[in-house]
PDB file of C-alpha atoms in Angstrom:
ATOM      1  CA  UNK G   1     -45.636  62.720 -14.903  1.00 65.00           C
ATOM      2  CA  UNK G   2     -43.084  60.218 -16.172  1.00 72.00           C
ATOM      3  CA  UNK G   3     -43.679  56.563 -15.637  1.00 93.00           C
ATOM      4  CA  UNK G   4     -44.251  53.101 -17.039  1.00 95.00           C
ATOM      5  CA  UNK G   5     -47.628  52.057 -18.398  1.00 95.00           C
ATOM      6  CA  UNK G   6     -48.611  48.431 -18.669  1.00 96.00           C
ATOM      7  CA  UNK G   7     -51.827  47.419 -20.328  1.00 90.00           C
ATOM      8  CA  UNK G   8     -54.163  45.794 -19.805  1.00 91.00           C
ATOM      9  CA  UNK G   9     -54.266  45.308 -16.040  1.00 93.00           C
ATOM     10  CA  UNK G  10     -56.073  41.959 -16.395  1.00 95.00           C
ATOM     11  CA  UNK G  11     -55.889  39.654 -19.406  1.00 95.00           C
ATOM     12  CA  UNK G  12     -57.681  36.397 -20.048  1.00 94.00           C
ATOM     13  CA  UNK G  13     -56.807  33.978 -22.831  1.00 92.00           C
ATOM     14  CA  UNK G  14     -57.579  30.474 -23.928  1.00 92.00           C
ATOM     15  CA  UNK G  15     -54.827  27.906 -23.903  1.00 91.00           C
ATOM     16  CA  UNK G  16     -53.010  27.709 -27.231  1.00 90.00           C
ATOM     17  CA  UNK G  17     -53.348  31.408 -28.060  1.00 92.00           C
ATOM     18  CA  UNK G  18     -50.471  33.832 -28.212  1.00 94.00           C
ATOM     19  CA  UNK G  19     -50.947  37.038 -26.243  1.00 95.00           C
ATOM     20  CA  UNK G  20     -48.997  40.299 -26.237  1.00 96.00           C
ATOM     21  CA  UNK G  21     -48.519  42.445 -23.131  1.00 96.00           C
ATOM     22  CA  UNK G  22     -47.852  46.118 -23.648  1.00 96.00           C
ATOM     23  CA  UNK G  23     -45.202  48.194 -21.856  1.00 97.00           C
ATOM     24  CA  UNK G  24     -44.571  51.871 -22.581  1.00 97.00           C
ATOM     25  CA  UNK G  25     -42.257  54.247 -20.706  1.00 97.00           C
ATOM     26  CA  UNK G  26     -41.725  57.991 -20.942  1.00 96.00           C
ATOM     27  CA  UNK G  27     -38.759  58.160 -18.577  1.00 94.00           C
ATOM     28  CA  UNK G  28     -36.252  58.256 -21.444  1.00 93.00           C
ATOM     29  CA  UNK G  29     -34.603  55.114 -20.053  1.00 92.00           C
ATOM     30  CA  UNK G  30     -32.431  53.024 -22.327  1.00 91.00           C
ATOM     31  CA  UNK G  31     -32.824  49.712 -20.490  1.00 92.00           C
ATOM     32  CA  UNK G  32     -36.106  47.823 -20.163  1.00 95.00           C
ATOM     33  CA  UNK G  33     -37.010  44.522 -18.521  1.00 95.00           C
ATOM     34  CA  UNK G  34     -39.764  41.948 -18.187  1.00 97.00           C
ATOM     35  CA  UNK G  35     -40.239  39.988 -14.966  1.00 97.00           C
ATOM     36  CA  UNK G  36     -42.651  37.250 -14.046  1.00 97.00           C
ATOM     37  CA  UNK G  37     -44.077  36.812 -10.543  1.00 96.00           C
ATOM     38  CA  UNK G  38     -45.897  33.713  -9.349  1.00 94.00           C
ATOM     39  CA  UNK G  39     -48.033  33.721  -6.169  1.00 87.00           C
ATOM     40  CA  UNK G  40     -45.928  34.055  -3.036  1.00 79.00           C
ATOM     41  CA  UNK G  41     -42.740  34.199  -5.076  1.00 83.00           C
ATOM     42  CA  UNK G  42     -40.106  36.703  -5.996  1.00 88.00           C
ATOM     43  CA  UNK G  43     -39.581  38.101  -9.462  1.00 94.00           C
ATOM     44  CA  UNK G  44     -37.828  36.189 -12.221  1.00 95.00           C
ATOM     45  CA  UNK G  45     -36.277  37.839 -15.258  1.00 94.00           C
ATOM     46  CA  UNK G  46     -37.720  36.894 -18.650  1.00 96.00           C
ATOM     47  CA  UNK G  47     -36.010  39.286 -21.093  1.00 96.00           C
ATOM     48  CA  UNK G  48     -34.171  42.573 -20.963  1.00 94.00           C
ATOM     49  CA  UNK G  49     -33.046  45.149 -23.477  1.00 94.00           C
ATOM     50  CA  UNK G  50     -30.122  47.502 -23.143  1.00 90.00           C
ATOM     51  CA  UNK G  51     -30.887  49.569 -26.210  1.00 90.00           C
ATOM     52  CA  UNK G  52     -33.246  49.765 -29.168  1.00 92.00           C
ATOM     53  CA  UNK G  53     -33.111  46.764 -31.515  1.00 93.00           C
ATOM     54  CA  UNK G  54     -31.186  44.660 -29.006  1.00 92.00           C
ATOM     55  CA  UNK G  55     -32.376  42.373 -26.236  1.00 93.00           C
ATOM     56  CA  UNK G  56     -31.155  39.422 -24.206  1.00 93.00           C
ATOM     57  CA  UNK G  57     -32.733  36.355 -22.648  1.00 94.00           C
ATOM     58  CA  UNK G  58     -33.141  36.309 -18.931  1.00 92.00           C
ATOM     59  CA  UNK G  59     -33.468  33.293 -16.680  1.00 91.00           C
ATOM     60  CA  UNK G  60     -36.834  32.035 -17.916  1.00 95.00           C
ATOM     61  CA  UNK G  61     -37.109  33.119 -21.579  1.00 96.00           C
ATOM     62  CA  UNK G  62     -38.541  29.870 -22.976  1.00 96.00           C
ATOM     63  CA  UNK G  63     -42.017  30.395 -24.407  1.00 96.00           C
ATOM     64  CA  UNK G  64     -41.690  34.173 -24.543  1.00 97.00           C
ATOM     65  CA  UNK G  65     -40.610  36.661 -27.197  1.00 97.00           C
ATOM     66  CA  UNK G  66     -39.976  40.413 -27.200  1.00 98.00           C
ATOM     67  CA  UNK G  67     -39.193  43.252 -29.562  1.00 97.00           C
ATOM     68  CA  UNK G  68     -37.599  46.667 -29.035  1.00 97.00           C
ATOM     69  CA  UNK G  69     -38.283  48.782 -32.095  1.00 97.00           C
ATOM     70  CA  UNK G  70     -38.684  52.015 -30.143  1.00 96.00           C
ATOM     71  CA  UNK G  71     -36.959  53.287 -27.026  1.00 96.00           C
ATOM     72  CA  UNK G  72     -40.304  53.801 -25.304  1.00 97.00           C
ATOM     73  CA  UNK G  73     -41.818  50.389 -25.992  1.00 97.00           C
ATOM     74  CA  UNK G  74     -40.950  46.809 -25.022  1.00 98.00           C
ATOM     75  CA  UNK G  75     -43.878  44.449 -25.697  1.00 98.00           C
ATOM     76  CA  UNK G  76     -43.816  40.878 -24.431  1.00 97.00           C
ATOM     77  CA  UNK G  77     -45.504  38.030 -26.314  1.00 97.00           C
ATOM     78  CA  UNK G  78     -46.477  34.961 -24.333  1.00 96.00           C
ATOM     79  CA  UNK G  79     -46.588  32.159 -26.873  1.00 94.00           C
ATOM     80  CA  UNK G  80     -48.479  28.891 -26.789  1.00 90.00           C
ATOM     81  CA  UNK G  81     -45.138  27.206 -26.089  1.00 89.00           C
ATOM     82  CA  UNK G  82     -45.080  28.657 -22.574  1.00 90.00           C
ATOM     83  CA  UNK G  83     -46.270  25.741 -20.466  1.00 90.00           C
ATOM     84  CA  UNK G  84     -47.543  27.676 -17.466  1.00 92.00           C
ATOM     85  CA  UNK G  85     -48.316  31.224 -18.589  1.00 94.00           C
ATOM     86  CA  UNK G  86     -50.728  32.234 -15.821  1.00 96.00           C
ATOM     87  CA  UNK G  87     -48.804  34.759 -13.715  1.00 96.00           C
ATOM     88  CA  UNK G  88     -48.322  38.421 -12.853  1.00 97.00           C
ATOM     89  CA  UNK G  89     -46.040  40.195 -15.347  1.00 97.00           C
ATOM     90  CA  UNK G  90     -44.076  43.291 -14.459  1.00 97.00           C
ATOM     91  CA  UNK G  91     -42.254  45.588 -16.852  1.00 97.00           C
ATOM     92  CA  UNK G  92     -39.438  47.832 -15.660  1.00 96.00           C
ATOM     93  CA  UNK G  93     -36.933  50.330 -16.980  1.00 95.00           C
ATOM     94  CA  UNK G  94     -33.709  51.919 -15.781  1.00 92.00           C
ATOM     95  CA  UNK G  95     -31.033  54.359 -16.755  1.00 87.00           C
ATOM     96  CA  UNK G  96     -28.295  52.484 -18.558  1.00 78.00           C
ATOM     97  CA  UNK G  97     -24.982  52.369 -16.744  1.00 69.00           C
ATOM     98  CA  UNK G  98     -24.019  53.714 -13.358  1.00 64.00           C
ATOM     99  CA  UNK G  99     -23.816  51.841 -10.098  1.00 63.00           C
ATOM    100  CA  UNK G 100     -26.990  53.332  -8.744  1.00 72.00           C
ATOM    101  CA  UNK G 101     -29.766  52.839 -11.264  1.00 80.00           C
ATOM    102  CA  UNK G 102     -32.858  51.454  -9.567  1.00 88.00           C
ATOM    103  CA  UNK G 103     -35.431  49.763 -11.719  1.00 91.00           C
ATOM    104  CA  UNK G 104     -38.727  51.606 -12.070  1.00 93.00           C
ATOM    105  CA  UNK G 105     -41.691  49.284 -12.432  1.00 95.00           C
ATOM    106  CA  UNK G 106     -45.089  49.473 -14.061  1.00 95.00           C
ATOM    107  CA  UNK G 107     -48.283  48.384 -12.305  1.00 94.00           C
ATOM    108  CA  UNK G 108     -48.217  44.945 -13.873  1.00 96.00           C
ATOM    109  CA  UNK G 109     -50.505  42.769 -15.991  1.00 97.00           C
ATOM    110  CA  UNK G 110     -52.205  39.754 -14.475  1.00 96.00           C
ATOM    111  CA  UNK G 111     -52.523  37.080 -17.159  1.00 96.00           C
ATOM    112  CA  UNK G 112     -54.876  34.130 -16.749  1.00 95.00           C
ATOM    113  CA  UNK G 113     -54.834  31.332 -19.299  1.00 93.00           C
ATOM    114  CA  UNK G 114     -57.536  28.664 -19.144  1.00 91.00           C
TER     115      UNK G 114
ATOM    116  CA  UNK Q   1     -27.982  28.299  -5.892  1.00 53.00           C
ATOM    117  CA  UNK Q   2     -30.217  30.877  -4.287  1.00 55.00           C
ATOM    118  CA  UNK Q   3     -28.436  34.187  -4.147  1.00 90.00           C
ATOM    119  CA  UNK Q   4     -30.901  36.191  -2.063  1.00 95.00           C
ATOM    120  CA  UNK Q   5     -32.490  34.700   1.022  1.00 95.00           C
ATOM    121  CA  UNK Q   6     -35.339  36.240   2.960  1.00 96.00           C
ATOM    122  CA  UNK Q   7     -36.049  33.900   5.837  1.00 95.00           C
ATOM    123  CA  UNK Q   8     -39.219  35.559   7.152  1.00 95.00           C
ATOM    124  CA  UNK Q   9     -42.261  34.652   5.016  1.00 93.00           C
ATOM    125  CA  UNK Q  10     -44.485  36.824   7.203  1.00 95.00           C
ATOM    126  CA  UNK Q  11     -44.157  39.323  10.033  1.00 96.00           C
ATOM    127  CA  UNK Q  12     -46.743  40.971  12.266  1.00 97.00           C
ATOM    128  CA  UNK Q  13     -45.863  44.209  14.018  1.00 96.00           C
ATOM    129  CA  UNK Q  14     -47.772  46.715  16.125  1.00 97.00           C
ATOM    130  CA  UNK Q  15     -48.187  50.177  14.682  1.00 97.00           C
ATOM    131  CA  UNK Q  16     -45.425  52.624  15.674  1.00 97.00           C
ATOM    132  CA  UNK Q  17     -42.962  49.858  16.456  1.00 97.00           C
ATOM    133  CA  UNK Q  18     -39.719  49.458  14.515  1.00 97.00           C
ATOM    134  CA  UNK Q  19     -39.364  46.388  12.320  1.00 97.00           C
ATOM    135  CA  UNK Q  20     -36.365  44.650  10.790  1.00 98.00           C
ATOM    136  CA  UNK Q  21     -36.716  42.569   7.633  1.00 98.00           C
ATOM    137  CA  UNK Q  22     -33.865  40.142   7.057  1.00 98.00           C
ATOM    138  CA  UNK Q  23     -31.940  39.636   3.834  1.00 98.00           C
ATOM    139  CA  UNK Q  24     -28.789  37.634   3.232  1.00 97.00           C
ATOM    140  CA  UNK Q  25     -27.045  37.337  -0.088  1.00 96.00           C
ATOM    141  CA  UNK Q  26     -24.360  35.335  -1.781  1.00 95.00           C
ATOM    142  CA  UNK Q  27     -21.923  36.641  -4.369  1.00 90.00           C
ATOM    143  CA  UNK Q  28     -18.245  36.388  -5.187  1.00 87.00           C
ATOM    144  CA  UNK Q  29     -18.247  39.692  -7.069  1.00 86.00           C
ATOM    145  CA  UNK Q  30     -16.639  42.488  -5.007  1.00 87.00           C
ATOM    146  CA  UNK Q  31     -18.838  45.072  -6.726  1.00 86.00           C
ATOM    147  CA  UNK Q  32     -22.563  44.657  -6.264  1.00 89.00           C
ATOM    148  CA  UNK Q  33     -25.646  46.573  -5.292  1.00 91.00           C
ATOM    149  CA  UNK Q  34     -28.525  45.734  -2.993  1.00 95.00           C
ATOM    150  CA  UNK Q  35     -32.056  47.081  -3.357  1.00 95.00           C
ATOM    151  CA  UNK Q  36     -35.227  46.896  -1.312  1.00 97.00           C
ATOM    152  CA  UNK Q  37     -38.641  47.152  -2.951  1.00 97.00           C
ATOM    153  CA  UNK Q  38     -42.136  47.369  -1.486  1.00 98.00           C
ATOM    154  CA  UNK Q  39     -45.087  45.713  -3.216  1.00 96.00           C
ATOM    155  CA  UNK Q  40     -48.532  46.758  -1.935  1.00 95.00           C
ATOM    156  CA  UNK Q  41     -51.564  44.618  -2.688  1.00 92.00           C
ATOM    157  CA  UNK Q  42     -52.131  46.653  -5.857  1.00 90.00           C
ATOM    158  CA  UNK Q  43     -49.044  45.003  -7.347  1.00 91.00           C
ATOM    159  CA  UNK Q  44     -46.662  47.786  -8.289  1.00 92.00           C
ATOM    160  CA  UNK Q  45     -43.056  47.570  -7.108  1.00 94.00           C
ATOM    161  CA  UNK Q  46     -41.874  50.651  -5.246  1.00 95.00           C
ATOM    162  CA  UNK Q  47     -38.145  51.290  -4.860  1.00 95.00           C
ATOM    163  CA  UNK Q  48     -37.224  52.042  -1.241  1.00 97.00           C
ATOM    164  CA  UNK Q  49     -33.480  52.079  -0.716  1.00 96.00           C
ATOM    165  CA  UNK Q  50     -30.135  51.134  -2.248  1.00 95.00           C
ATOM    166  CA  UNK Q  51     -26.777  50.061  -0.803  1.00 95.00           C
ATOM    167  CA  UNK Q  52     -23.626  49.719  -2.866  1.00 92.00           C
ATOM    168  CA  UNK Q  53     -20.981  47.234  -1.809  1.00 91.00           C
ATOM    169  CA  UNK Q  54     -18.340  49.957  -1.569  1.00 91.00           C
ATOM    170  CA  UNK Q  55     -20.518  52.431   0.315  1.00 90.00           C
ATOM    171  CA  UNK Q  56     -18.975  53.221   3.685  1.00 89.00           C
ATOM    172  CA  UNK Q  57     -22.180  54.379   5.339  1.00 93.00           C
ATOM    173  CA  UNK Q  58     -25.407  52.461   5.779  1.00 95.00           C
ATOM    174  CA  UNK Q  59     -28.058  53.852   3.455  1.00 95.00           C
ATOM    175  CA  UNK Q  60     -30.998  55.799   4.873  1.00 95.00           C
ATOM    176  CA  UNK Q  61     -34.150  57.157   3.242  1.00 95.00           C
ATOM    177  CA  UNK Q  62     -36.609  58.750   5.623  1.00 96.00           C
ATOM    178  CA  UNK Q  63     -38.013  56.007   7.871  1.00 97.00           C
ATOM    179  CA  UNK Q  64     -36.068  53.341   5.985  1.00 98.00           C
ATOM    180  CA  UNK Q  65     -32.515  52.368   6.775  1.00 97.00           C
ATOM    181  CA  UNK Q  66     -30.363  49.499   5.661  1.00 97.00           C
ATOM    182  CA  UNK Q  67     -28.275  47.588   8.183  1.00 97.00           C
ATOM    183  CA  UNK Q  68     -25.444  46.505   5.896  1.00 96.00           C
ATOM    184  CA  UNK Q  69     -23.048  43.935   7.341  1.00 96.00           C
ATOM    185  CA  UNK Q  70     -20.706  43.090   4.516  1.00 94.00           C
ATOM    186  CA  UNK Q  71     -18.708  40.366   6.248  1.00 94.00           C
ATOM    187  CA  UNK Q  72     -21.906  38.541   7.160  1.00 96.00           C
ATOM    188  CA  UNK Q  73     -23.408  39.224   3.705  1.00 96.00           C
ATOM    189  CA  UNK Q  74     -26.553  40.652   5.163  1.00 97.00           C
ATOM    190  CA  UNK Q  75     -28.564  43.718   4.188  1.00 97.00           C
ATOM    191  CA  UNK Q  76     -31.491  44.023   6.558  1.00 98.00           C
ATOM    192  CA  UNK Q  77     -34.156  46.687   6.068  1.00 98.00           C
ATOM    193  CA  UNK Q  78     -35.180  48.623   9.151  1.00 98.00           C
ATOM    194  CA  UNK Q  79     -38.456  50.539   9.163  1.00 98.00           C
ATOM    195  CA  UNK Q  80     -38.789  52.911  12.066  1.00 95.00           C
ATOM    196  CA  UNK Q  81     -42.128  53.961  13.557  1.00 95.00           C
ATOM    197  CA  UNK Q  82     -44.192  51.620  11.400  1.00 96.00           C
ATOM    198  CA  UNK Q  83     -47.488  52.802   9.915  1.00 97.00           C
ATOM    199  CA  UNK Q  84     -50.560  50.935   8.698  1.00 97.00           C
ATOM    200  CA  UNK Q  85     -49.589  51.861   5.141  1.00 96.00           C
ATOM    201  CA  UNK Q  86     -46.384  49.887   5.518  1.00 98.00           C
ATOM    202  CA  UNK Q  87     -48.353  46.649   5.235  1.00 98.00           C
ATOM    203  CA  UNK Q  88     -47.086  45.050   2.013  1.00 97.00           C
ATOM    204  CA  UNK Q  89     -44.683  42.522   0.555  1.00 97.00           C
ATOM    205  CA  UNK Q  90     -41.034  43.537   0.780  1.00 98.00           C
ATOM    206  CA  UNK Q  91     -38.389  42.234  -1.575  1.00 97.00           C
ATOM    207  CA  UNK Q  92     -34.637  42.315  -1.286  1.00 97.00           C
ATOM    208  CA  UNK Q  93     -32.759  42.245  -4.592  1.00 96.00           C
ATOM    209  CA  UNK Q  94     -29.150  42.141  -5.670  1.00 94.00           C
ATOM    210  CA  UNK Q  95     -27.664  43.489  -8.860  1.00 88.00           C
ATOM    211  CA  UNK Q  96     -26.155  40.320 -10.252  1.00 74.00           C
ATOM    212  CA  UNK Q  97     -24.376  41.729 -13.263  1.00 69.00           C
ATOM    213  CA  UNK Q  98     -24.428  44.785 -15.394  1.00 68.00           C
ATOM    214  CA  UNK Q  99     -24.453  44.046 -19.109  1.00 69.00           C
ATOM    215  CA  UNK Q 100     -23.956  47.013 -21.418  1.00 70.00           C
ATOM    216  CA  UNK Q 101     -25.784  49.208 -18.986  1.00 71.00           C
ATOM    217  CA  UNK Q 102     -28.678  46.899 -18.206  1.00 77.00           C
ATOM    218  CA  UNK Q 103     -28.878  45.538 -14.697  1.00 81.00           C
ATOM    219  CA  UNK Q 104     -29.789  41.973 -13.939  1.00 84.00           C
ATOM    220  CA  UNK Q 105     -31.418  41.912 -10.544  1.00 89.00           C
ATOM    221  CA  UNK Q 106     -32.069  38.707  -8.634  1.00 92.00           C
ATOM    222  CA  UNK Q 107     -34.897  38.883  -6.106  1.00 94.00           C
ATOM    223  CA  UNK Q 108     -35.574  37.105  -2.847  1.00 95.00           C
ATOM    224  CA  UNK Q 109     -38.873  35.366  -2.082  1.00 94.00           C
ATOM    225  CA  UNK Q 110     -40.170  38.325  -0.138  1.00 96.00           C
ATOM    226  CA  UNK Q 111     -41.527  38.994   3.348  1.00 97.00           C
ATOM    227  CA  UNK Q 112     -45.168  39.876   3.924  1.00 97.00           C
ATOM    228  CA  UNK Q 113     -45.338  42.580   6.573  1.00 98.00           C
ATOM    229  CA  UNK Q 114     -48.599  43.253   8.381  1.00 98.00           C
ATOM    230  CA  UNK Q 115     -48.911  46.274  10.652  1.00 97.00           C
ATOM    231  CA  UNK Q 116     -51.587  45.894  13.331  1.00 96.00           C
ATOM    232  CA  UNK Q 117     -53.364  48.961  14.758  1.00 94.00           C
TER     233      UNK Q 117
END
């Protein structure tokens, strides 16, 4: 079955360490996205990528970095510069173009930094 | 400025009743899309229904329908015959822009729906 795999489901890190969240999709989608969700809040866009080797900052990109070397993969690195990294991170993908292209989401990674 | 507003932080409904979740939006773009997602306690986001700004008919998907009132800028989700499994967070989202095929969605704060037996 096609879908989006995020790993790990739970991640714990010490303050000051960089951490990379994995996102892999086998839906053959060109566009991929990273969202952050804080408790009781909606989703906020961190980064998105329209195509391999290209990506754009979203609304809250500071303290994060991404790469898109393969169509299937869009890893997110939470750097030590991110002041409040503890959150739920969701990866998504969509067909590029078209008016009706819903985002398909992974199951998320819950990151706790202490 | 907030572009998606969901005014109901929480709702409690009896099983088998219909429920309406409110969503208002703000945009000056004549072409936009509105999405509803369901987020169970497990965390994944499940796409429910889509309404395009130029669509003449209100969207329907099984027990879900979208009450789209363009002049009032509202896109309320209606769930008919609610079930216990409908208990979840529900998010309204608007496609803000489309950049080279990628869609920037802006999400509301969500409504937590609880279905009581």
